[in-house]
Amino acid sequence: GLDARFPVCIFRKLRGEPLGLEDLGEVYPAVASSLRALLAWKPAEDPPREDIGELFASTFCLDFSVSYEENGKSCTEELKP
């Protein structure tokens, strides 16, 4: 027989069961931990609503953009300007 070990989430997926953050953590623990930190984040103070995006970006050094290479040139596009 085939001696292969699969994460439990693979079997859940095969049975058609919904997968969640805990399943992601089984396969990619660091990614799941980072996502938990993002989901749990709340600003320390109560900033104006328009400043929250900038505060989030400066806290996590993240923005809503995608980088890709096209014809040997690096490009970055904002996903939500």
PDB file of C-alpha atoms in Angstrom:
ATOM      1  CA  GLY A   1       0.000   0.000   0.000  1.00  0.00           C
ATOM      2  CA  LEU A   2       0.817   3.648  -0.091  1.00  0.00           C
ATOM      3  CA  ASP A   3       2.504   4.884   3.081  1.00  0.00           C
ATOM      4  CA  ALA A   4       1.541   8.555   2.998  1.00  0.00           C
ATOM      5  CA  ARG A   5       0.415  10.758   5.843  1.00  0.00           C
ATOM      6  CA  PHE A   6      -2.163  13.404   5.011  1.00  0.00           C
ATOM      7  CA  PRO A   7      -3.439  16.163   7.288  1.00  0.00           C
ATOM      8  CA  VAL A   8      -6.925  15.551   8.693  1.00  0.00           C
ATOM      9  CA  CYS A   9      -8.211  18.570   6.749  1.00  0.00           C
ATOM     10  CA  ILE A  10      -7.645  16.670   3.476  1.00  0.00           C
ATOM     11  CA  PHE A  11     -10.148  14.039   4.578  1.00  0.00           C
ATOM     12  CA  ARG A  12     -12.608  16.740   5.695  1.00  0.00           C
ATOM     13  CA  LYS A  13     -12.357  18.319   2.253  1.00  0.00           C
ATOM     14  CA  LEU A  14     -12.905  14.952   0.552  1.00  0.00           C
ATOM     15  CA  ARG A  15     -16.052  14.442   2.676  1.00  0.00           C
ATOM     16  CA  GLY A  16     -17.329  17.862   1.625  1.00  0.00           C
ATOM     17  CA  GLU A  17     -17.047  19.338   5.112  1.00  0.00           C
ATOM     18  CA  PRO A  18     -16.299  23.048   5.442  1.00  0.00           C
ATOM     19  CA  LEU A  19     -12.729  24.003   6.264  1.00  0.00           C
ATOM     20  CA  GLY A  20     -11.665  26.818   8.559  1.00  0.00           C
ATOM     21  CA  LEU A  21      -8.746  28.618  10.101  1.00  0.00           C
ATOM     22  CA  GLU A  22      -7.846  25.639  12.305  1.00  0.00           C
ATOM     23  CA  ASP A  23      -7.482  23.506   9.177  1.00  0.00           C
ATOM     24  CA  LEU A  24      -5.190  26.112   7.635  1.00  0.00           C
ATOM     25  CA  GLY A  25      -3.131  25.989  10.830  1.00  0.00           C
ATOM     26  CA  GLU A  26      -2.704  22.247  10.432  1.00  0.00           C
ATOM     27  CA  VAL A  27      -1.043  22.700   7.039  1.00  0.00           C
ATOM     28  CA  TYR A  28       0.484  26.203   7.332  1.00  0.00           C
ATOM     29  CA  PRO A  29       0.854  27.088  11.043  1.00  0.00           C
ATOM     30  CA  ALA A  30       2.724  30.368  10.471  1.00  0.00           C
ATOM     31  CA  VAL A  31       0.156  31.638   7.951  1.00  0.00           C
ATOM     32  CA  ALA A  32      -2.726  30.738  10.279  1.00  0.00           C
ATOM     33  CA  SER A  33      -1.026  32.461  13.216  1.00  0.00           C
ATOM     34  CA  SER A  34      -0.480  35.618  11.167  1.00  0.00           C
ATOM     35  CA  LEU A  35      -4.085  35.601   9.997  1.00  0.00           C
ATOM     36  CA  ARG A  36      -5.303  35.204  13.592  1.00  0.00           C
ATOM     37  CA  ALA A  37      -3.238  38.270  14.569  1.00  0.00           C
ATOM     38  CA  LEU A  38      -4.766  40.275  11.703  1.00  0.00           C
ATOM     39  CA  LEU A  39      -8.303  39.206  12.629  1.00  0.00           C
ATOM     40  CA  ALA A  40      -7.806  39.993  16.320  1.00  0.00           C
ATOM     41  CA  TRP A  41      -6.293  43.463  15.733  1.00  0.00           C
ATOM     42  CA  LYS A  42      -8.023  46.468  17.219  1.00  0.00           C
ATOM     43  CA  PRO A  43      -6.482  49.952  17.317  1.00  0.00           C
ATOM     44  CA  ALA A  44      -5.143  50.923  20.742  1.00  0.00           C
ATOM     45  CA  GLU A  45      -7.038  54.195  20.655  1.00  0.00           C
ATOM     46  CA  ASP A  46     -10.280  55.148  18.942  1.00  0.00           C
ATOM     47  CA  PRO A  47      -9.034  56.865  15.762  1.00  0.00           C
ATOM     48  CA  PRO A  48     -11.331  58.490  13.214  1.00  0.00           C
ATOM     49  CA  ARG A  49     -12.703  55.907  10.782  1.00  0.00           C
ATOM     50  CA  GLU A  50     -10.769  57.377   7.847  1.00  0.00           C
ATOM     51  CA  ASP A  51      -7.438  56.865   9.707  1.00  0.00           C
ATOM     52  CA  ILE A  52      -7.942  53.163  10.522  1.00  0.00           C
ATOM     53  CA  GLY A  53      -6.622  51.916   7.163  1.00  0.00           C
ATOM     54  CA  GLU A  54      -3.428  53.910   7.499  1.00  0.00           C
ATOM     55  CA  LEU A  55      -2.980  52.763  11.106  1.00  0.00           C
ATOM     56  CA  PHE A  56      -3.509  49.123  10.063  1.00  0.00           C
ATOM     57  CA  ALA A  57      -0.983  49.438   7.222  1.00  0.00           C
ATOM     58  CA  SER A  58       1.627  51.008   9.488  1.00  0.00           C
ATOM     59  CA  THR A  59       1.075  48.404  12.233  1.00  0.00           C
ATOM     60  CA  PHE A  60       1.359  45.346   9.982  1.00  0.00           C
ATOM     61  CA  CYS A  61       3.354  46.852   7.086  1.00  0.00           C
ATOM     62  CA  LEU A  62       0.599  45.642   4.761  1.00  0.00           C
ATOM     63  CA  ASP A  63      -1.420  47.309   2.085  1.00  0.00           C
ATOM     64  CA  PHE A  64      -4.006  46.157  -0.412  1.00  0.00           C
ATOM     65  CA  SER A  65      -1.829  45.818  -3.466  1.00  0.00           C
ATOM     66  CA  VAL A  66      -0.493  43.061  -5.661  1.00  0.00           C
ATOM     67  CA  SER A  67       2.971  42.902  -7.195  1.00  0.00           C
ATOM     68  CA  TYR A  68       3.774  41.014 -10.359  1.00  0.00           C
ATOM     69  CA  GLU A  69       6.292  40.909 -13.170  1.00  0.00           C
ATOM     70  CA  GLU A  70       5.336  41.788 -16.723  1.00  0.00           C
ATOM     71  CA  ASN A  71       7.823  41.690 -19.595  1.00  0.00           C
ATOM     72  CA  GLY A  72      10.723  41.670 -17.122  1.00  0.00           C
ATOM     73  CA  LYS A  73       9.406  44.754 -15.302  1.00  0.00           C
ATOM     74  CA  SER A  74       8.090  44.720 -11.707  1.00  0.00           C
ATOM     75  CA  CYS A  75       4.619  46.233 -11.347  1.00  0.00           C
ATOM     76  CA  THR A  76       2.482  46.989  -8.291  1.00  0.00           C
ATOM     77  CA  GLU A  77      -1.232  47.696  -8.485  1.00  0.00           C
ATOM     78  CA  GLU A  78      -3.508  48.848  -5.674  1.00  0.00           C
ATOM     79  CA  LEU A  79      -6.412  46.459  -5.269  1.00  0.00           C
ATOM     80  CA  LYS A  80      -8.626  49.101  -3.738  1.00  0.00           C
ATOM     81  CA  PRO A  81      -7.499  52.665  -4.479  1.00  0.00           C
TER      82      PRO A  81
END
